[in-house]
Amino acid sequence: MIKYYTPQDMTLWSGRIDDENDFSAFRWHQWVQRMDLNDESLKPFDGKMVFGILGFESDQGIELNKGRYGASAGPFAIRKELSKLPCQFNQNTKIFDCGNVTSKYTSLVEAQNALAEAVKKILSLNLFPILLGGGHEIAFGHYKGLSNYLMDRKKKNLGIVSFDAHFDLRPYDKEKGGTSGTMFRQIADLCQERGDKYNYFVMGIQKHSNTQSLFDTADNLGAHYILAKDIINSDIHKIEQKLEDYIKDLDEIYITICSDVLSTAYAPGVSAPQPLGLDPEKILILLKKVLQSGKVLSFDIAEVSPRFDHDSITANMASILIYAVVTSLANHIFD
């Protein structure tokens, strides 16, 4: 049984109804179904495009990192925006709401372990995981679940593609666990412990948001990174080529988006706002480039903090990025 887990109350999925029978008029709230991951009668799906949404209700990592808490309400806010989306895919595409893991009643370490177990369960059911944060500490539990799943299948070369203003490679106490600023260093240590290659590519880094020590750590770990200003000012095709070079030797890819990579014009509701952040159109181009590889195993978006949002702009932006992932994979259209 997965600890610190609750299935979703589906009354949240509601909205306008244009037609109760014509699928072409459906919105997500009419199509998303409930799934209880602790239901022992669940059987793997047969390989059709099936997505599993899972929330991580936590901002413990943000508080430990001395950031602005509030992202634990992110999964609720994102689901509200997802409910309104049109079903721009065929009826073979299924979407399940797999509930939430919370850190409210336990330590962050235990919550991340529970999240890892939930991710592994979703993958074992042949679902594509879409995780909703919550603080970016979601990344360590998410990656650990992916790694555990792939370890059973003897696949080793898992790579991270991250969109983030921060490296999140800070030092941490191995006894106490990490924060929302340490996950990718924790992942590096996990890879070393398991004899796996550490593959980390992060786009959107802000020089004013990272110490020189963090740049040095990234270099020492062999991380790949592109500054936000270089994405803004460069030919996007050059960035796409760097992505291609990185992903060509990977077996599987985990995509993670920290909402603070975006300009505050598009994402005011985050722990660390970025006035000089990225335009979402650039992110969509690069996101679809990675999806086009056919290697993407899982996706999450983190740091949506309704407490600081304006008119649900940030939650809506997150829902649009998720919409792009689902429709691109379901329809095999990446432009």
GROMACS .gro file of C-alpha atoms in nm:
model
  335
    1MET     CA    1   0.000   0.000   0.000
    2ILE     CA    2   0.124   0.347  -0.089
    3LYS     CA    3   0.153   0.562   0.224
    4TYR     CA    4   0.046   0.925   0.257
    5TYR     CA    5  -0.175   0.876  -0.047
    6THR     CA    6  -0.541   0.956  -0.111
    7PRO     CA    7  -0.748   0.903  -0.427
    8GLN     CA    8  -0.891   1.217  -0.583
    9ASP     CA    9  -1.234   1.360  -0.501
   10MET     CA   10  -1.370   1.386  -0.855
   11THR     CA   11  -1.614   1.667  -0.775
   12LEU     CA   12  -1.320   1.897  -0.850
   13TRP     CA   13  -1.347   1.797  -1.216
   14SER     CA   14  -1.639   2.011  -1.326
   15GLY     CA   15  -1.722   2.281  -1.578
   16ARG     CA   16  -1.922   2.382  -1.883
   17ILE     CA   17  -2.096   2.108  -2.081
   18ASP     CA   18  -2.182   2.172  -2.446
   19ASP     CA   19  -2.295   1.818  -2.518
   20GLU     CA   20  -2.327   1.503  -2.306
   21ASN     CA   21  -2.282   1.256  -2.592
   22ASP     CA   22  -2.070   1.414  -2.868
   23PHE     CA   23  -1.706   1.347  -2.776
   24SER     CA   24  -1.587   1.625  -3.009
   25ALA     CA   25  -1.762   1.872  -2.775
   26PHE     CA   26  -1.617   1.722  -2.455
   27ARG     CA   27  -1.389   1.896  -2.209
   28TRP     CA   28  -1.146   1.715  -1.981
   29HIS     CA   29  -1.381   1.718  -1.682
   30GLN     CA   30  -1.615   1.495  -1.886
   31TRP     CA   31  -1.341   1.247  -1.976
   32VAL     CA   32  -1.101   1.214  -1.683
   33GLN     CA   33  -1.168   0.905  -1.469
   34ARG     CA   34  -1.075   0.825  -1.110
   35MET     CA   35  -0.811   0.568  -1.022
   36ASP     CA   36  -0.714   0.445  -0.676
   37LEU     CA   37  -0.353   0.330  -0.693
   38ASN     CA   38  -0.405   0.117  -0.382
   39ASP     CA   39  -0.677  -0.084  -0.556
   40GLU     CA   40  -0.523  -0.432  -0.578
   41SER     CA   41  -0.754  -0.533  -0.864
   42LEU     CA   42  -0.591  -0.287  -1.110
   43LYS     CA   43  -0.438  -0.447  -1.420
   44PRO     CA   44  -0.194  -0.298  -1.674
   45PHE     CA   45  -0.345  -0.127  -1.977
   46ASP     CA   46  -0.284  -0.271  -2.321
   47GLY     CA   47  -0.048  -0.008  -2.463
   48LYS     CA   48  -0.291   0.255  -2.588
   49MET     CA   49  -0.219   0.616  -2.489
   50VAL     CA   50  -0.318   0.631  -2.123
   51PHE     CA   51  -0.217   0.913  -1.889
   52GLY     CA   52  -0.211   0.912  -1.510
   53ILE     CA   53  -0.229   1.244  -1.324
   54LEU     CA   54  -0.078   1.245  -0.975
   55GLY     CA   55  -0.050   1.539  -0.736
   56PHE     CA   56   0.230   1.596  -0.485
   57GLU     CA   57   0.087   1.821  -0.214
   58SER     CA   58   0.410   1.946  -0.061
   59ASP     CA   59   0.601   2.264  -0.010
   60GLN     CA   60   0.814   2.136   0.277
   61GLY     CA   61   1.114   2.151   0.047
   62ILE     CA   62   1.044   2.516  -0.033
   63GLU     CA   63   1.018   2.605   0.336
   64LEU     CA   64   1.340   2.416   0.413
   65ASN     CA   65   1.500   2.610   0.127
   66LYS     CA   66   1.377   2.935   0.284
   67GLY     CA   67   1.143   3.006  -0.007
   68ARG     CA   68   0.784   3.131  -0.019
   69TYR     CA   69   0.554   2.842   0.071
   70GLY     CA   70   0.216   2.786  -0.093
   71ALA     CA   71   0.283   2.532  -0.369
   72SER     CA   72   0.117   2.247  -0.178
   73ALA     CA   73  -0.211   2.384  -0.317
   74GLY     CA   74  -0.073   2.369  -0.671
   75PRO     CA   75  -0.225   2.032  -0.770
   76PHE     CA   76  -0.575   2.155  -0.679
   77ALA     CA   77  -0.534   2.478  -0.879
   78ILE     CA   78  -0.387   2.304  -1.184
   79ARG     CA   79  -0.668   2.044  -1.189
   80LYS     CA   80  -0.926   2.325  -1.188
   81GLU     CA   81  -0.766   2.467  -1.503
   82LEU     CA   82  -0.724   2.125  -1.666
   83SER     CA   83  -1.097   2.064  -1.621
   84LYS     CA   84  -1.177   2.337  -1.876
   85LEU     CA   85  -0.957   2.203  -2.157
   86PRO     CA   86  -1.111   2.059  -2.475
   87CYS     CA   87  -1.054   1.693  -2.558
   88GLN     CA   88  -0.838   1.742  -2.868
   89PHE     CA   89  -0.757   1.372  -2.903
   90ASN     CA   90  -0.948   1.060  -3.000
   91GLN     CA   91  -1.141   0.834  -2.767
   92ASN     CA   92  -0.860   0.578  -2.749
   93THR     CA   93  -0.676   0.828  -2.529
   94LYS     CA   94  -0.762   0.779  -2.163
   95ILE     CA   95  -0.680   1.010  -1.873
   96PHE     CA   96  -0.698   0.897  -1.511
   97ASP     CA   97  -0.671   1.108  -1.200
   98CYS     CA   98  -0.459   0.892  -0.971
   99GLY     CA   99  -0.496   1.110  -0.662
  100ASN     CA  100  -0.235   1.276  -0.442
  101VAL     CA  101   0.064   1.205  -0.224
  102THR     CA  102   0.103   1.453   0.062
  103SER     CA  103   0.386   1.551   0.296
  104LYS     CA  104   0.145   1.709   0.544
  105TYR     CA  105   0.162   1.428   0.798
  106THR     CA  106   0.519   1.310   0.754
  107SER     CA  107   0.875   1.409   0.669
  108LEU     CA  108   0.973   1.516   0.320
  109VAL     CA  109   1.195   1.207   0.290
  110GLU     CA  110   0.904   0.973   0.363
  111ALA     CA  111   0.673   1.166   0.130
  112GLN     CA  112   0.928   1.145  -0.152
  113ASN     CA  113   0.961   0.770  -0.095
  114ALA     CA  114   0.581   0.737  -0.114
  115LEU     CA  115   0.582   0.943  -0.433
  116ALA     CA  116   0.846   0.713  -0.581
  117GLU     CA  117   0.628   0.413  -0.503
  118ALA     CA  118   0.324   0.579  -0.664
  119VAL     CA  119   0.521   0.668  -0.978
  120LYS     CA  120   0.644   0.311  -1.011
  121LYS     CA  121   0.287   0.185  -0.972
  122ILE     CA  122   0.159   0.420  -1.245
  123LEU     CA  123   0.431   0.304  -1.483
  124SER     CA  124   0.365  -0.062  -1.403
  125LEU     CA  125   0.005  -0.005  -1.518
  126ASN     CA  126   0.137   0.122  -1.856
  127LEU     CA  127   0.027   0.477  -1.782
  128PHE     CA  128   0.227   0.787  -1.873
  129PRO     CA  129   0.275   0.979  -1.545
  130ILE     CA  130   0.189   1.349  -1.533
  131LEU     CA  131   0.281   1.485  -1.191
  132LEU     CA  132   0.157   1.812  -1.044
  133GLY     CA  133   0.355   2.002  -0.783
  134GLY     CA  134   0.395   2.106  -0.522
  135GLY     CA  135   0.747   2.228  -0.469
  136HIS     CA  136   1.022   2.118  -0.703
  137GLU     CA  137   1.125   1.865  -0.439
  138ILE     CA  138   0.881   1.654  -0.641
  139ALA     CA  139   1.173   1.584  -0.875
  140PHE     CA  140   1.368   1.359  -0.637
  141GLY     CA  141   1.074   1.135  -0.552
  142HIS     CA  142   0.967   1.130  -0.917
  143TYR     CA  143   1.313   1.037  -1.045
  144LYS     CA  144   1.357   0.773  -0.776
  145GLY     CA  145   1.031   0.610  -0.886
  146LEU     CA  146   1.142   0.612  -1.249
  147SER     CA  147   1.481   0.469  -1.156
  148ASN     CA  148   1.323   0.193  -0.945
  149TYR     CA  149   1.092   0.102  -1.233
  150LEU     CA  150   1.372   0.094  -1.492
  151MET     CA  151   1.607  -0.096  -1.261
  152ASP     CA  152   1.360  -0.386  -1.259
  153ARG     CA  153   1.371  -0.380  -1.640
  154LYS     CA  154   1.750  -0.348  -1.660
  155LYS     CA  155   1.734  -0.015  -1.846
  156LYS     CA  156   2.008   0.216  -1.728
  157ASN     CA  157   2.034   0.532  -1.937
  158LEU     CA  158   1.766   0.764  -1.798
  159GLY     CA  159   1.813   1.134  -1.870
  160ILE     CA  160   1.663   1.449  -1.721
  161VAL     CA  161   1.549   1.745  -1.929
  162SER     CA  162   1.467   2.031  -1.694
  163PHE     CA  163   1.332   2.380  -1.754
  164ASP     CA  164   1.438   2.584  -1.452
  165ALA     CA  165   1.595   2.913  -1.349
  166HIS     CA  166   1.795   2.727  -1.083
  167PHE     CA  167   2.040   2.436  -1.089
  168ASP     CA  168   1.900   2.288  -0.765
  169LEU     CA  169   2.241   2.136  -0.695
  170ARG     CA  170   2.293   2.273  -0.345
  171PRO     CA  171   2.466   2.066  -0.076
  172TYR     CA  172   2.240   1.881   0.167
  173ASP     CA  173   2.248   1.672   0.484
  174LYS     CA  174   2.227   1.308   0.377
  175GLU     CA  175   2.079   1.209   0.711
  176LYS     CA  176   1.802   1.470   0.710
  177GLY     CA  177   1.731   1.475   0.337
  178GLY     CA  178   1.709   1.759   0.089
  179THR     CA  179   1.504   2.065   0.000
  180SER     CA  180   1.359   2.218  -0.315
  181GLY     CA  181   1.711   2.335  -0.400
  182THR     CA  182   1.898   2.004  -0.376
  183MET     CA  183   1.712   1.745  -0.584
  184PHE     CA  184   1.947   1.715  -0.878
  185ARG     CA  185   2.246   1.675  -0.646
  186GLN     CA  186   2.052   1.404  -0.463
  187ILE     CA  187   1.982   1.241  -0.799
  188ALA     CA  188   2.353   1.257  -0.885
  189ASP     CA  189   2.430   1.077  -0.558
  190LEU     CA  190   2.157   0.819  -0.627
  191CYS     CA  191   2.305   0.753  -0.971
  192GLN     CA  192   2.651   0.706  -0.823
  193GLU     CA  193   2.511   0.469  -0.559
  194ARG     CA  194   2.334   0.260  -0.825
  195GLY     CA  195   2.610   0.268  -1.085
  196ASP     CA  196   2.398   0.470  -1.328
  197LYS     CA  197   2.515   0.750  -1.553
  198TYR     CA  198   2.405   1.096  -1.440
  199ASN     CA  199   2.234   1.274  -1.729
  200TYR     CA  200   2.111   1.625  -1.651
  201PHE     CA  201   2.027   1.899  -1.903
  202VAL     CA  202   1.870   2.219  -1.768
  203MET     CA  203   1.746   2.511  -1.975
  204GLY     CA  204   1.658   2.859  -1.851
  205ILE     CA  205   1.932   2.910  -1.592
  206GLN     CA  206   1.955   3.264  -1.452
  207LYS     CA  207   2.302   3.386  -1.355
  208HIS     CA  208   2.157   3.616  -1.088
  209SER     CA  209   1.980   3.318  -0.926
  210ASN     CA  210   2.278   3.081  -0.888
  211THR     CA  211   2.610   3.119  -0.708
  212GLN     CA  212   2.938   3.053  -0.885
  213SER     CA  213   2.973   2.746  -0.666
  214LEU     CA  214   2.658   2.602  -0.824
  215PHE     CA  215   2.795   2.664  -1.174
  216ASP     CA  216   3.114   2.486  -1.065
  217THR     CA  217   2.914   2.195  -0.922
  218ALA     CA  218   2.720   2.164  -1.248
  219ASP     CA  219   3.045   2.156  -1.444
  220ASN     CA  220   3.203   1.902  -1.210
  221LEU     CA  221   2.900   1.672  -1.239
  222GLY     CA  222   2.900   1.697  -1.618
  223ALA     CA  223   2.561   1.868  -1.630
  224HIS     CA  224   2.450   2.039  -1.950
  225TYR     CA  225   2.290   2.381  -1.919
  226ILE     CA  226   2.174   2.679  -2.123
  227LEU     CA  227   2.124   3.024  -1.978
  228ALA     CA  228   1.785   3.190  -2.011
  229LYS     CA  229   1.940   3.487  -2.193
  230ASP     CA  230   2.093   3.253  -2.452
  231ILE     CA  231   1.754   3.095  -2.521
  232ILE     CA  232   1.596   3.440  -2.551
  233ASN     CA  233   1.866   3.581  -2.778
  234SER     CA  234   1.974   3.275  -2.979
  235ASP     CA  235   1.836   3.098  -3.282
  236ILE     CA  236   1.599   2.838  -3.134
  237HIS     CA  237   1.724   2.581  -3.386
  238LYS     CA  238   2.071   2.594  -3.228
  239ILE     CA  239   1.916   2.512  -2.891
  240GLU     CA  240   1.720   2.228  -3.052
  241GLN     CA  241   2.044   2.087  -3.193
  242LYS     CA  242   2.203   2.086  -2.847
  243LEU     CA  243   1.900   1.899  -2.719
  244GLU     CA  244   1.925   1.644  -3.000
  245ASP     CA  245   2.293   1.585  -2.922
  246TYR     CA  246   2.207   1.526  -2.556
  247ILE     CA  247   1.912   1.290  -2.599
  248LYS     CA  248   2.040   1.076  -2.887
  249ASP     CA  249   2.213   0.823  -2.656
  250LEU     CA  250   1.944   0.814  -2.386
  251ASP     CA  251   1.705   0.523  -2.339
  252GLU     CA  252   1.437   0.716  -2.150
  253ILE     CA  253   1.372   1.083  -2.068
  254TYR     CA  254   1.215   1.251  -1.768
  255ILE     CA  255   1.092   1.607  -1.832
  256THR     CA  256   1.050   1.843  -1.538
  257ILE     CA  257   0.939   2.206  -1.547
  258CYS     CA  258   0.984   2.447  -1.259
  259SER     CA  259   0.735   2.727  -1.317
  260ASP     CA  260   0.988   2.991  -1.210
  261VAL     CA  261   1.167   2.940  -1.542
  262LEU     CA  262   0.889   3.150  -1.695
  263SER     CA  263   0.872   3.528  -1.694
  264THR     CA  264   0.656   3.671  -1.416
  265ALA     CA  265   0.426   3.798  -1.692
  266TYR     CA  266   0.321   3.435  -1.744
  267ALA     CA  267   0.395   3.287  -1.400
  268PRO     CA  268   0.355   3.532  -1.111
  269GLY     CA  269   0.243   3.256  -0.874
  270VAL     CA  270   0.577   3.095  -0.793
  271SER     CA  271   0.815   3.084  -0.498
  272ALA     CA  272   1.094   3.272  -0.680
  273PRO     CA  273   0.952   3.505  -0.952
  274GLN     CA  274   1.169   3.573  -1.258
  275PRO     CA  275   1.114   3.910  -1.433
  276LEU     CA  276   1.362   3.803  -1.703
  277GLY     CA  277   1.227   3.450  -1.738
  278LEU     CA  278   1.137   3.267  -2.057
  279ASP     CA  279   0.848   3.315  -2.296
  280PRO     CA  280   0.623   3.004  -2.289
  281GLU     CA  281   0.629   2.985  -2.671
  282LYS     CA  282   1.003   2.908  -2.654
  283ILE     CA  283   0.942   2.644  -2.390
  284LEU     CA  284   0.670   2.483  -2.601
  285ILE     CA  285   0.902   2.456  -2.902
  286LEU     CA  286   1.175   2.290  -2.694
  287LEU     CA  287   0.928   2.074  -2.501
  288LYS     CA  288   0.781   1.935  -2.823
  289LYS     CA  289   1.130   1.873  -2.959
  290VAL     CA  290   1.198   1.643  -2.664
  291LEU     CA  291   0.858   1.474  -2.693
  292GLN     CA  292   0.927   1.408  -3.062
  293SER     CA  293   1.216   1.180  -2.964
  294GLY     CA  294   0.971   0.908  -2.861
  295LYS     CA  295   1.180   0.849  -2.547
  296VAL     CA  296   0.987   1.051  -2.291
  297LEU     CA  297   0.880   0.834  -1.999
  298SER     CA  298   0.731   1.088  -1.762
  299PHE     CA  299   0.657   1.456  -1.699
  300ASP     CA  300   0.602   1.692  -1.409
  301ILE     CA  301   0.546   2.061  -1.348
  302ALA     CA  302   0.628   2.217  -1.012
  303GLU     CA  303   0.621   2.535  -0.803
  304VAL     CA  304   0.273   2.656  -0.895
  305SER     CA  305   0.178   2.856  -0.585
  306PRO     CA  306  -0.186   2.977  -0.586
  307ARG     CA  307  -0.112   3.193  -0.283
  308PHE     CA  308   0.082   3.431  -0.508
  309ASP     CA  309  -0.105   3.380  -0.834
  310HIS     CA  310  -0.310   3.646  -1.014
  311ASP     CA  311  -0.636   3.529  -1.174
  312SER     CA  312  -0.494   3.174  -1.189
  313ILE     CA  313  -0.244   3.281  -1.459
  314THR     CA  314   0.027   3.042  -1.340
  315ALA     CA  315  -0.206   2.746  -1.291
  316ASN     CA  316  -0.354   2.812  -1.635
  317MET     CA  317  -0.005   2.826  -1.787
  318ALA     CA  318   0.075   2.491  -1.624
  319SER     CA  319  -0.245   2.342  -1.767
  320ILE     CA  320  -0.153   2.461  -2.117
  321LEU     CA  321   0.190   2.296  -2.093
  322ILE     CA  322   0.026   1.972  -1.978
  323TYR     CA  323  -0.224   2.003  -2.262
  324ALA     CA  324   0.069   2.030  -2.504
  325VAL     CA  325   0.225   1.712  -2.363
  326VAL     CA  326  -0.097   1.511  -2.378
  327THR     CA  327  -0.212   1.624  -2.724
  328SER     CA  328   0.136   1.595  -2.876
  329LEU     CA  329   0.183   1.238  -2.753
  330ALA     CA  330  -0.175   1.129  -2.819
  331ASN     CA  331  -0.187   1.271  -3.172
  332HIS     CA  332   0.182   1.230  -3.263
  333ILE     CA  333   0.191   1.597  -3.365
  334PHE     CA  334   0.492   1.795  -3.244
  335ASP     CA  335   0.474   2.129  -3.426
   0.00000   0.00000   0.00000
